[in-house]
Amino acid sequence: MTALDADPVEALTPEEARRQWGLIAAAVARANRAYHTLDAPEISDADYDALKRRLTAIELRFPALAQAESPTQAVGAEPSETFAKVRHAVRMLSLENAFEAGEIVEFDDRIRRYLNLPAGAPLRYTAEPKIDGLSLSLRYERGLLVQAATRGDGETGENVTANARTIGDIPHRLTSAPELLEVRGEVYMSHADFAALNARAAEAGEKTFANPRNAAAGSLRQLDAAITASRPLRFFAYAWGAHSEPLADTQMGAIDRLAALGFATNPLTRLCEGPQALLDAWREIEQRRATLGYDIDGVVYKVDDIGLQHRLGYRSTTPRWAIAHKFPAELAWTRLEAIDIQVGRTGALSPVARLLPVTVGGVVVSNATLHNEDYIAGRSASGEAIRDGKDIRVGDWVQVYRAGDVIPKVADVDLSRRPAEAEPYIFPATCPECGSDAVREEGDAVRRCTGGLVCPAQAVEKLKHFVSRAAFDIEGLGPKQIEMFFEDDQLRVREPADIFTLPGRDAANLAKLKNREGFGERSVSNLFQAIEEKRRIPLNRLIFALGIRHVGESAANLLARNYGTWEAFEQAMTAATVGEGPEWEALLAIDGVGRVLAASVVNSFHQAAERASIDRLVAMLDVEPAAQPVTAGSPVAGKTLVFTGTLERMTRAEAKARAEALGAKVAGSVSAKTDLVIAGPGAGSKAKEAERLGIETIDEDAWLRLIGA
Ligand code: IVH
């Protein structure tokens, strides 16, 4: 085991014990999953036993950490490839939004009218920050945390219990709590933790997150709870769902009770009398926004009296007794110092504003998008005037705005501050990276470099796309490494095929790689292994990875499914001519493939340099054919199946893929729409439900016979 067991359990502080418990419980859960579900044990039996012993020792010393669902109590792992669904006992609602002070006065008026309160009667509200994270519902039974679920669609969320248990702000056990209590609140990540996480990810060549909310969501929704445990998530409690007895008779009282139970509650929560006090609270919270250290996107007002909340009740998805008063998109004025042109994977020339750095809502912005040449000129794509037709020039004072997680944009320009010498911007007609013509096709808002792979910017962006998650997903080879390898004259990674020749290069070359920043002996061999593992690649991933314009993941899936093998696809595309002939017609006949997409695919196979690059790549790969749905004669075509219990001959994922390949739909739960249930040992409620509904249920052997496997 690791340093985790270096300290005797007796020496642990409660905080350290909780941290270790989270890490070890997650490691045990992961080992269980690897062993039972994936059939690929990751640790030895002795290490596994040591982990469990340590966990038990911690639980004996700190009983608050012990719980019914602890891995010390569990046998095996859930046979699931995704999160189980959880139906919320009480729906998780959203909030009505307001942006103007007038809407808040109207909110208060409406409530008074609804309750028929006499004019001037006191009406109190709470005002609290609206945390920009993701909501979570925690179910406690007899004080023990038994389930954590995401909001999902409000009715049904995902079971993320193992992950939630790794969050330090979430108590595992409550003392003197109601028999049943669902605590609801927001999972979020602080700015500092977000920055550190992204810095680590960038260093490791992994994907970075766009903002703290995405980072929090991505971290909570991890199938491997050990990953969640390693991410610094936090939780604010602000509401409740099902409960066996009320927490208090006011909102504020309930928040105080949640705090007394051990939850983090937001310290800026306050009581306000009437709408003016709400607006004052809003302004004050907005002023503190930049220094809070976490993202908030407004202030939530709630009627304080819970009896009145009950009387007010709900509309279809929002309570009448609460409203979210959002902050406006954040704006700032600054000087446009230069316009740079970036060239993307498909050759698109994108203008980027280089700005005199300015703080917009607590974030320093020095770059913003200018969209395209029409936008700079003050025209929309259809030629109409935008910004009253004002163009944007270098030297201008421009208004920059950030809304939520989007890239900052230049929104407006102040003509009164335009320098006399400012010249209209002339959009380049040649590629700034390779000098090829940059042309704008009719109906396209974007000007594109025609250099193809000759253009270094396109080549490097194509490579980044090639190794990205939905494409080849090569561990240890992220955008940063791609840039480094691309620029290196000796490593010469200039096109995807070069990645696969890396492991076979001569020793002198590799020695250079080993001396590179961030690359040791170990990481080089890990990288080579990761590359080797991806020589065998499913057809759909390969097609997506080629980075053909208009071919996203779903188009790649369609093409793969329809052509089945690389050979068939390649021959058809080679034989096809844009606009005519049987191959073109066959391509267009695919449901979901339009003319633009079809032409783009055919053209990329007829463009000599691009085609040669594809051929060099494919020569080094072993392309897995796409599973063809053999629906003709399939006994389960069009049927809805449910798998439950443990499957012994194949993993759940495999069984699902087989069934889908035979044209069946695989559902997660049994309902009247289910046609057939396949139940392995340990099947529980789903098999019972099938019996109740009279749905045919068979075992794994019968299933294998049915599909002729
Ligand atoms: S109360 C019945 N309070 O905002 C009302 N929600 O836009 C339940 N949120 O889904 C929500 N901070 O995820 C409430 N202090 C706060 C909040 C808050 C953030 C989120 C929550 C909700 C969403 C609605």
PDB file of C-alpha atoms in Angstrom, residues 214-481:
ATOM      1  CA  ASN A 214     -17.726  22.309 -15.887  1.00  0.00           C
ATOM      2  CA  ALA A 215     -14.828  21.132 -13.751  1.00  0.00           C
ATOM      3  CA  ALA A 216     -17.192  20.428 -10.836  1.00  0.00           C
ATOM      4  CA  ALA A 217     -19.691  18.597 -13.054  1.00  0.00           C
ATOM      5  CA  GLY A 218     -16.962  16.594 -14.802  1.00  0.00           C
ATOM      6  CA  SER A 219     -15.433  15.675 -11.472  1.00  0.00           C
ATOM      7  CA  LEU A 220     -18.667  14.602  -9.820  1.00  0.00           C
ATOM      8  CA  ARG A 221     -19.830  12.568 -12.790  1.00  0.00           C
ATOM      9  CA  GLN A 222     -16.869  10.200 -12.836  1.00  0.00           C
ATOM     10  CA  LEU A 223     -17.474   6.468 -12.980  1.00  0.00           C
ATOM     11  CA  ASP A 224     -14.291   6.084 -10.999  1.00  0.00           C
ATOM     12  CA  ALA A 225     -14.871   7.636  -7.563  1.00  0.00           C
ATOM     13  CA  ALA A 226     -11.105   7.746  -7.023  1.00  0.00           C
ATOM     14  CA  ILE A 227     -10.970  10.514  -9.625  1.00  0.00           C
ATOM     15  CA  THR A 228     -13.689  12.451  -7.828  1.00  0.00           C
ATOM     16  CA  ALA A 229     -11.773  11.967  -4.582  1.00  0.00           C
ATOM     17  CA  SER A 230      -8.717  13.576  -6.133  1.00  0.00           C
ATOM     18  CA  ARG A 231     -10.696  16.681  -7.197  1.00  0.00           C
ATOM     19  CA  PRO A 232     -11.297  19.453  -4.687  1.00  0.00           C
ATOM     20  CA  LEU A 233     -15.103  19.725  -4.709  1.00  0.00           C
ATOM     21  CA  ARG A 234     -17.203  21.651  -2.198  1.00  0.00           C
ATOM     22  CA  PHE A 235     -20.843  21.776  -1.273  1.00  0.00           C
ATOM     23  CA  PHE A 236     -23.245  24.443   0.013  1.00  0.00           C
ATOM     24  CA  ALA A 237     -26.577  23.231   1.433  1.00  0.00           C
ATOM     25  CA  TYR A 238     -29.544  25.540   0.689  1.00  0.00           C
ATOM     26  CA  ALA A 239     -32.693  23.412   0.401  1.00  0.00           C
ATOM     27  CA  TRP A 240     -34.266  20.058   1.229  1.00  0.00           C
ATOM     28  CA  GLY A 241     -36.414  17.397  -0.391  1.00  0.00           C
ATOM     29  CA  ALA A 242     -38.259  14.554   1.371  1.00  0.00           C
ATOM     30  CA  HIS A 243     -38.183  14.781   5.170  1.00  0.00           C
ATOM     31  CA  SER A 244     -39.925  13.016   8.030  1.00  0.00           C
ATOM     32  CA  GLU A 245     -40.230  16.187  10.108  1.00  0.00           C
ATOM     33  CA  PRO A 246     -39.734  19.881   9.315  1.00  0.00           C
ATOM     34  CA  LEU A 247     -36.322  21.394   9.902  1.00  0.00           C
ATOM     35  CA  ALA A 248     -37.789  24.700  11.077  1.00  0.00           C
ATOM     36  CA  ASP A 249     -40.728  26.946  10.295  1.00  0.00           C
ATOM     37  CA  THR A 250     -38.707  29.548   8.434  1.00  0.00           C
ATOM     38  CA  GLN A 251     -36.229  29.317   5.565  1.00  0.00           C
ATOM     39  CA  MET A 252     -33.580  31.048   7.656  1.00  0.00           C
ATOM     40  CA  GLY A 253     -34.269  28.713  10.573  1.00  0.00           C
ATOM     41  CA  ALA A 254     -33.899  25.712   8.249  1.00  0.00           C
ATOM     42  CA  ILE A 255     -30.581  27.017   6.940  1.00  0.00           C
ATOM     43  CA  ASP A 256     -29.375  27.451  10.537  1.00  0.00           C
ATOM     44  CA  ARG A 257     -30.479  23.906  11.297  1.00  0.00           C
ATOM     45  CA  LEU A 258     -28.582  22.575   8.256  1.00  0.00           C
ATOM     46  CA  ALA A 259     -25.499  24.411   9.488  1.00  0.00           C
ATOM     47  CA  ALA A 260     -25.977  22.894  12.970  1.00  0.00           C
ATOM     48  CA  LEU A 261     -26.177  19.437  11.361  1.00  0.00           C
ATOM     49  CA  GLY A 262     -22.716  19.995   9.921  1.00  0.00           C
ATOM     50  CA  PHE A 263     -23.386  21.354   6.421  1.00  0.00           C
ATOM     51  CA  ALA A 264     -21.622  24.325   4.897  1.00  0.00           C
ATOM     52  CA  THR A 265     -24.220  27.046   4.311  1.00  0.00           C
ATOM     53  CA  ASN A 266     -23.522  30.297   2.527  1.00  0.00           C
ATOM     54  CA  PRO A 267     -22.386  32.996   4.941  1.00  0.00           C
ATOM     55  CA  LEU A 268     -23.887  35.776   2.792  1.00  0.00           C
ATOM     56  CA  THR A 269     -27.439  34.497   3.347  1.00  0.00           C
ATOM     57  CA  ARG A 270     -29.565  37.204   5.007  1.00  0.00           C
ATOM     58  CA  LEU A 271     -33.120  38.160   5.891  1.00  0.00           C
ATOM     59  CA  CYS A 272     -34.755  41.043   4.030  1.00  0.00           C
ATOM     60  CA  GLU A 273     -38.023  42.858   4.583  1.00  0.00           C
ATOM     61  CA  GLY A 274     -39.652  43.856   1.299  1.00  0.00           C
ATOM     62  CA  PRO A 275     -38.301  44.298  -2.238  1.00  0.00           C
ATOM     63  CA  GLN A 276     -36.068  47.314  -1.604  1.00  0.00           C
ATOM     64  CA  ALA A 277     -34.097  45.364   0.993  1.00  0.00           C
ATOM     65  CA  LEU A 278     -33.756  42.527  -1.554  1.00  0.00           C
ATOM     66  CA  LEU A 279     -32.331  44.906  -4.138  1.00  0.00           C
ATOM     67  CA  ASP A 280     -29.880  46.292  -1.574  1.00  0.00           C
ATOM     68  CA  ALA A 281     -28.758  42.763  -0.726  1.00  0.00           C
ATOM     69  CA  TRP A 282     -28.358  42.018  -4.445  1.00  0.00           C
ATOM     70  CA  ARG A 283     -26.105  45.041  -4.968  1.00  0.00           C
ATOM     71  CA  GLU A 284     -24.003  44.188  -1.944  1.00  0.00           C
ATOM     72  CA  ILE A 285     -23.560  40.560  -2.986  1.00  0.00           C
ATOM     73  CA  GLU A 286     -22.749  41.669  -6.536  1.00  0.00           C
ATOM     74  CA  GLN A 287     -20.039  43.959  -5.182  1.00  0.00           C
ATOM     75  CA  ARG A 288     -18.484  41.073  -3.279  1.00  0.00           C
ATOM     76  CA  ARG A 289     -18.723  38.727  -6.235  1.00  0.00           C
ATOM     77  CA  ALA A 290     -15.198  39.247  -7.546  1.00  0.00           C
ATOM     78  CA  THR A 291     -13.570  38.402  -4.217  1.00  0.00           C
ATOM     79  CA  LEU A 292     -15.692  35.437  -3.120  1.00  0.00           C
ATOM     80  CA  GLY A 293     -13.311  32.911  -4.637  1.00  0.00           C
ATOM     81  CA  TYR A 294     -16.094  30.919  -6.337  1.00  0.00           C
ATOM     82  CA  ASP A 295     -18.587  31.599  -9.118  1.00  0.00           C
ATOM     83  CA  ILE A 296     -22.052  32.933  -8.431  1.00  0.00           C
ATOM     84  CA  ASP A 297     -24.420  34.090 -11.128  1.00  0.00           C
ATOM     85  CA  GLY A 298     -27.108  35.907  -9.200  1.00  0.00           C
ATOM     86  CA  VAL A 299     -28.985  36.146  -5.917  1.00  0.00           C
ATOM     87  CA  VAL A 300     -31.869  33.854  -4.951  1.00  0.00           C
ATOM     88  CA  TYR A 301     -34.785  35.300  -2.992  1.00  0.00           C
ATOM     89  CA  LYS A 302     -37.089  32.970  -1.052  1.00  0.00           C
ATOM     90  CA  VAL A 303     -40.157  33.674   1.063  1.00  0.00           C
ATOM     91  CA  ASP A 304     -38.927  33.083   4.605  1.00  0.00           C
ATOM     92  CA  ASP A 305     -42.097  31.671   6.161  1.00  0.00           C
ATOM     93  CA  ILE A 306     -42.310  27.993   5.219  1.00  0.00           C
ATOM     94  CA  GLY A 307     -46.058  27.941   5.908  1.00  0.00           C
ATOM     95  CA  LEU A 308     -46.420  30.642   3.234  1.00  0.00           C
ATOM     96  CA  GLN A 309     -44.122  28.683   0.912  1.00  0.00           C
ATOM     97  CA  HIS A 310     -46.568  25.778   1.166  1.00  0.00           C
ATOM     98  CA  ARG A 311     -49.523  28.003   0.423  1.00  0.00           C
ATOM     99  CA  LEU A 312     -47.754  29.516  -2.588  1.00  0.00           C
ATOM    100  CA  GLY A 313     -46.755  26.125  -3.966  1.00  0.00           C
ATOM    101  CA  TYR A 314     -45.349  25.427  -7.421  1.00  0.00           C
ATOM    102  CA  ARG A 315     -45.884  26.051 -11.086  1.00  0.00           C
ATOM    103  CA  SER A 316     -44.852  23.218 -13.418  1.00  0.00           C
ATOM    104  CA  THR A 317     -41.107  23.472 -12.774  1.00  0.00           C
ATOM    105  CA  THR A 318     -40.552  26.446 -10.462  1.00  0.00           C
ATOM    106  CA  PRO A 319     -41.733  27.473  -7.007  1.00  0.00           C
ATOM    107  CA  ARG A 320     -43.915  30.601  -6.722  1.00  0.00           C
ATOM    108  CA  TRP A 321     -42.126  31.537  -3.529  1.00  0.00           C
ATOM    109  CA  ALA A 322     -38.607  31.974  -4.954  1.00  0.00           C
ATOM    110  CA  ILE A 323     -36.858  33.765  -7.794  1.00  0.00           C
ATOM    111  CA  ALA A 324     -33.281  34.043  -9.075  1.00  0.00           C
ATOM    112  CA  HIS A 325     -32.186  37.632  -9.673  1.00  0.00           C
ATOM    113  CA  LYS A 326     -29.365  37.125 -12.158  1.00  0.00           C
ATOM    114  CA  PHE A 327     -26.337  39.341 -12.630  1.00  0.00           C
ATOM    115  CA  PRO A 328     -26.107  40.944 -16.051  1.00  0.00           C
ATOM    116  CA  ALA A 329     -23.514  39.718 -18.519  1.00  0.00           C
ATOM    117  CA  GLU A 330     -20.286  41.279 -17.395  1.00  0.00           C
ATOM    118  CA  LEU A 331     -19.068  44.238 -19.387  1.00  0.00           C
ATOM    119  CA  ALA A 332     -15.983  46.393 -19.555  1.00  0.00           C
ATOM    120  CA  TRP A 333     -14.480  48.938 -21.942  1.00  0.00           C
ATOM    121  CA  THR A 334     -10.913  48.646 -23.098  1.00  0.00           C
ATOM    122  CA  ARG A 335      -8.634  49.390 -26.052  1.00  0.00           C
ATOM    123  CA  LEU A 336      -8.307  47.084 -29.018  1.00  0.00           C
ATOM    124  CA  GLU A 337      -4.561  46.828 -29.527  1.00  0.00           C
ATOM    125  CA  ALA A 338      -4.429  44.427 -32.450  1.00  0.00           C
ATOM    126  CA  ILE A 339      -6.429  41.958 -34.463  1.00  0.00           C
ATOM    127  CA  ASP A 340      -4.757  38.579 -34.909  1.00  0.00           C
ATOM    128  CA  ILE A 341      -5.927  35.883 -37.243  1.00  0.00           C
ATOM    129  CA  GLN A 342      -5.956  32.303 -35.996  1.00  0.00           C
ATOM    130  CA  VAL A 343      -6.155  29.447 -38.440  1.00  0.00           C
ATOM    131  CA  GLY A 344      -8.163  26.420 -37.359  1.00  0.00           C
ATOM    132  CA  ARG A 345      -8.183  22.753 -38.317  1.00  0.00           C
ATOM    133  CA  THR A 346     -10.452  23.250 -41.285  1.00  0.00           C
ATOM    134  CA  GLY A 347      -8.573  26.365 -42.393  1.00  0.00           C
ATOM    135  CA  ALA A 348     -11.067  28.867 -40.950  1.00  0.00           C
ATOM    136  CA  LEU A 349      -9.494  32.278 -40.390  1.00  0.00           C
ATOM    137  CA  SER A 350     -10.798  33.525 -37.020  1.00  0.00           C
ATOM    138  CA  PRO A 351     -10.129  37.110 -35.965  1.00  0.00           C
ATOM    139  CA  VAL A 352      -9.082  37.484 -32.336  1.00  0.00           C
ATOM    140  CA  ALA A 353      -9.076  40.821 -30.518  1.00  0.00           C
ATOM    141  CA  ARG A 354      -5.896  41.517 -28.537  1.00  0.00           C
ATOM    142  CA  LEU A 355      -6.985  43.858 -25.787  1.00  0.00           C
ATOM    143  CA  LEU A 356      -5.435  46.082 -23.221  1.00  0.00           C
ATOM    144  CA  PRO A 357      -5.995  43.679 -20.282  1.00  0.00           C
ATOM    145  CA  VAL A 358      -9.165  44.519 -18.386  1.00  0.00           C
ATOM    146  CA  THR A 359     -10.971  42.892 -15.477  1.00  0.00           C
ATOM    147  CA  VAL A 360     -14.415  41.631 -16.412  1.00  0.00           C
ATOM    148  CA  GLY A 361     -16.251  40.227 -13.410  1.00  0.00           C
ATOM    149  CA  GLY A 362     -13.102  39.280 -11.576  1.00  0.00           C
ATOM    150  CA  VAL A 363     -11.371  37.703 -14.561  1.00  0.00           C
ATOM    151  CA  VAL A 364      -8.608  39.428 -16.512  1.00  0.00           C
ATOM    152  CA  VAL A 365      -9.479  39.408 -20.184  1.00  0.00           C
ATOM    153  CA  SER A 366      -6.886  40.163 -22.832  1.00  0.00           C
ATOM    154  CA  ASN A 367      -8.333  38.266 -25.798  1.00  0.00           C
ATOM    155  CA  ALA A 368     -11.826  38.148 -27.202  1.00  0.00           C
ATOM    156  CA  THR A 369     -13.445  36.790 -30.310  1.00  0.00           C
ATOM    157  CA  LEU A 370     -14.413  39.034 -33.213  1.00  0.00           C
ATOM    158  CA  HIS A 371     -16.239  36.172 -34.996  1.00  0.00           C
ATOM    159  CA  ASN A 372     -15.546  36.888 -38.690  1.00  0.00           C
ATOM    160  CA  GLU A 373     -14.870  39.620 -41.203  1.00  0.00           C
ATOM    161  CA  ASP A 374     -18.499  40.736 -41.507  1.00  0.00           C
ATOM    162  CA  TYR A 375     -18.728  41.157 -37.765  1.00  0.00           C
ATOM    163  CA  ILE A 376     -15.703  43.450 -37.776  1.00  0.00           C
ATOM    164  CA  ALA A 377     -17.195  45.435 -40.637  1.00  0.00           C
ATOM    165  CA  GLY A 378     -20.505  45.903 -38.753  1.00  0.00           C
ATOM    166  CA  ARG A 379     -22.596  43.483 -40.801  1.00  0.00           C
ATOM    167  CA  SER A 380     -24.409  40.263 -39.986  1.00  0.00           C
ATOM    168  CA  ALA A 381     -23.911  37.151 -42.128  1.00  0.00           C
ATOM    169  CA  SER A 382     -26.985  38.144 -44.123  1.00  0.00           C
ATOM    170  CA  GLY A 383     -25.568  41.614 -44.812  1.00  0.00           C
ATOM    171  CA  GLU A 384     -27.684  43.605 -42.358  1.00  0.00           C
ATOM    172  CA  ALA A 385     -26.150  46.290 -40.166  1.00  0.00           C
ATOM    173  CA  ILE A 386     -25.170  45.299 -36.631  1.00  0.00           C
ATOM    174  CA  ARG A 387     -24.029  47.825 -33.952  1.00  0.00           C
ATOM    175  CA  ASP A 388     -25.769  50.414 -36.148  1.00  0.00           C
ATOM    176  CA  GLY A 389     -23.251  49.528 -38.821  1.00  0.00           C
ATOM    177  CA  LYS A 390     -20.216  50.664 -36.763  1.00  0.00           C
ATOM    178  CA  ASP A 391     -17.050  48.864 -37.829  1.00  0.00           C
ATOM    179  CA  ILE A 392     -14.255  47.891 -35.426  1.00  0.00           C
ATOM    180  CA  ARG A 393     -10.732  49.259 -35.886  1.00  0.00           C
ATOM    181  CA  VAL A 394      -7.412  48.697 -34.188  1.00  0.00           C
ATOM    182  CA  GLY A 395      -7.026  51.505 -31.623  1.00  0.00           C
ATOM    183  CA  ASP A 396     -10.765  51.685 -30.890  1.00  0.00           C
ATOM    184  CA  TRP A 397     -12.292  51.541 -27.414  1.00  0.00           C
ATOM    185  CA  VAL A 398     -14.414  48.453 -27.423  1.00  0.00           C
ATOM    186  CA  GLN A 399     -16.896  46.908 -25.040  1.00  0.00           C
ATOM    187  CA  VAL A 400     -16.036  43.373 -23.985  1.00  0.00           C
ATOM    188  CA  TYR A 401     -18.484  41.018 -22.350  1.00  0.00           C
ATOM    189  CA  ARG A 402     -18.403  37.662 -20.688  1.00  0.00           C
ATOM    190  CA  ALA A 403     -21.569  35.699 -20.080  1.00  0.00           C
ATOM    191  CA  GLY A 404     -21.144  32.545 -18.045  1.00  0.00           C
ATOM    192  CA  ASP A 405     -18.643  30.211 -19.584  1.00  0.00           C
ATOM    193  CA  VAL A 406     -18.487  31.602 -23.103  1.00  0.00           C
ATOM    194  CA  ILE A 407     -15.364  33.058 -24.692  1.00  0.00           C
ATOM    195  CA  PRO A 408     -15.324  36.848 -24.155  1.00  0.00           C
ATOM    196  CA  LYS A 409     -16.730  38.791 -27.066  1.00  0.00           C
ATOM    197  CA  VAL A 410     -16.265  42.284 -28.419  1.00  0.00           C
ATOM    198  CA  ALA A 411     -19.786  43.684 -28.368  1.00  0.00           C
ATOM    199  CA  ASP A 412     -19.614  47.378 -29.149  1.00  0.00           C
ATOM    200  CA  VAL A 413     -17.353  50.236 -30.114  1.00  0.00           C
ATOM    201  CA  ASP A 414     -17.193  53.844 -28.851  1.00  0.00           C
ATOM    202  CA  LEU A 415     -16.833  56.059 -31.933  1.00  0.00           C
ATOM    203  CA  SER A 416     -16.318  59.184 -29.813  1.00  0.00           C
ATOM    204  CA  ARG A 417     -12.962  57.781 -28.692  1.00  0.00           C
ATOM    205  CA  ARG A 418     -11.789  56.577 -32.087  1.00  0.00           C
ATOM    206  CA  PRO A 419      -8.262  57.839 -32.851  1.00  0.00           C
ATOM    207  CA  ALA A 420      -8.094  60.032 -35.944  1.00  0.00           C
ATOM    208  CA  GLU A 421      -5.564  57.747 -37.600  1.00  0.00           C
ATOM    209  CA  ALA A 422      -7.565  54.516 -37.107  1.00  0.00           C
ATOM    210  CA  GLU A 423      -8.012  52.720 -40.427  1.00  0.00           C
ATOM    211  CA  PRO A 424     -10.768  50.278 -41.393  1.00  0.00           C
ATOM    212  CA  TYR A 425      -9.546  46.732 -40.835  1.00  0.00           C
ATOM    213  CA  ILE A 426      -8.730  44.835 -43.989  1.00  0.00           C
ATOM    214  CA  PHE A 427      -9.358  41.156 -43.566  1.00  0.00           C
ATOM    215  CA  PRO A 428      -6.488  39.158 -45.072  1.00  0.00           C
ATOM    216  CA  ALA A 429      -7.081  37.445 -48.398  1.00  0.00           C
ATOM    217  CA  THR A 430      -4.141  35.104 -47.810  1.00  0.00           C
ATOM    218  CA  CYS A 431      -3.424  32.783 -44.921  1.00  0.00           C
ATOM    219  CA  PRO A 432      -1.149  34.483 -42.369  1.00  0.00           C
ATOM    220  CA  GLU A 433       0.439  31.124 -41.567  1.00  0.00           C
ATOM    221  CA  CYS A 434       1.267  29.706 -44.987  1.00  0.00           C
ATOM    222  CA  GLY A 435       0.508  32.431 -47.531  1.00  0.00           C
ATOM    223  CA  SER A 436      -2.018  30.338 -49.465  1.00  0.00           C
ATOM    224  CA  ASP A 437      -5.121  32.061 -50.782  1.00  0.00           C
ATOM    225  CA  ALA A 438      -7.849  32.472 -48.195  1.00  0.00           C
ATOM    226  CA  VAL A 439     -11.212  32.278 -49.904  1.00  0.00           C
ATOM    227  CA  ARG A 440     -14.753  32.743 -48.858  1.00  0.00           C
ATOM    228  CA  GLU A 441     -17.266  30.490 -50.476  1.00  0.00           C
ATOM    229  CA  GLU A 442     -20.705  31.727 -51.243  1.00  0.00           C
ATOM    230  CA  GLY A 443     -23.010  31.502 -48.256  1.00  0.00           C
ATOM    231  CA  ASP A 444     -20.109  30.954 -45.844  1.00  0.00           C
ATOM    232  CA  ALA A 445     -19.414  33.622 -43.219  1.00  0.00           C
ATOM    233  CA  VAL A 446     -15.900  32.298 -42.850  1.00  0.00           C
ATOM    234  CA  ARG A 447     -12.824  32.823 -45.003  1.00  0.00           C
ATOM    235  CA  ARG A 448     -10.642  29.728 -45.260  1.00  0.00           C
ATOM    236  CA  CYS A 449      -7.041  28.977 -46.040  1.00  0.00           C
ATOM    237  CA  THR A 450      -6.752  26.761 -49.125  1.00  0.00           C
ATOM    238  CA  GLY A 451      -3.338  25.406 -48.121  1.00  0.00           C
ATOM    239  CA  GLY A 452      -4.643  22.156 -46.625  1.00  0.00           C
ATOM    240  CA  LEU A 453      -1.870  20.172 -44.979  1.00  0.00           C
ATOM    241  CA  VAL A 454       0.761  22.529 -46.429  1.00  0.00           C
ATOM    242  CA  CYS A 455      -0.467  25.056 -43.879  1.00  0.00           C
ATOM    243  CA  PRO A 456       1.318  24.436 -40.557  1.00  0.00           C
ATOM    244  CA  ALA A 457      -1.561  25.896 -38.548  1.00  0.00           C
ATOM    245  CA  GLN A 458      -4.068  23.518 -40.115  1.00  0.00           C
ATOM    246  CA  ALA A 459      -1.670  20.606 -39.748  1.00  0.00           C
ATOM    247  CA  VAL A 460      -1.086  21.163 -36.049  1.00  0.00           C
ATOM    248  CA  GLU A 461      -4.781  21.732 -35.332  1.00  0.00           C
ATOM    249  CA  LYS A 462      -5.613  18.563 -37.236  1.00  0.00           C
ATOM    250  CA  LEU A 463      -3.114  16.674 -35.102  1.00  0.00           C
ATOM    251  CA  LYS A 464      -4.636  18.047 -31.909  1.00  0.00           C
ATOM    252  CA  HIS A 465      -8.033  16.942 -33.121  1.00  0.00           C
ATOM    253  CA  PHE A 466      -6.618  13.557 -34.063  1.00  0.00           C
ATOM    254  CA  VAL A 467      -5.463  12.790 -30.525  1.00  0.00           C
ATOM    255  CA  SER A 468      -8.501  14.318 -28.813  1.00  0.00           C
ATOM    256  CA  ARG A 469     -10.786  12.357 -26.571  1.00  0.00           C
ATOM    257  CA  ALA A 470     -13.476  11.323 -29.053  1.00  0.00           C
ATOM    258  CA  ALA A 471     -10.842  10.514 -31.687  1.00  0.00           C
ATOM    259  CA  PHE A 472      -7.680   8.491 -30.941  1.00  0.00           C
ATOM    260  CA  ASP A 473      -7.558   9.638 -27.309  1.00  0.00           C
ATOM    261  CA  ILE A 474      -3.878   8.866 -26.811  1.00  0.00           C
ATOM    262  CA  GLU A 475      -2.986   9.206 -23.170  1.00  0.00           C
ATOM    263  CA  GLY A 476      -0.085  11.556 -22.548  1.00  0.00           C
ATOM    264  CA  LEU A 477      -0.420  13.168 -25.970  1.00  0.00           C
ATOM    265  CA  GLY A 478      -2.381  16.371 -25.578  1.00  0.00           C
ATOM    266  CA  PRO A 479      -2.317  19.734 -27.368  1.00  0.00           C
ATOM    267  CA  LYS A 480       0.823  20.835 -25.565  1.00  0.00           C
ATOM    268  CA  GLN A 481       2.847  17.758 -26.555  1.00  0.00           C
TER     269      GLN A 481
END
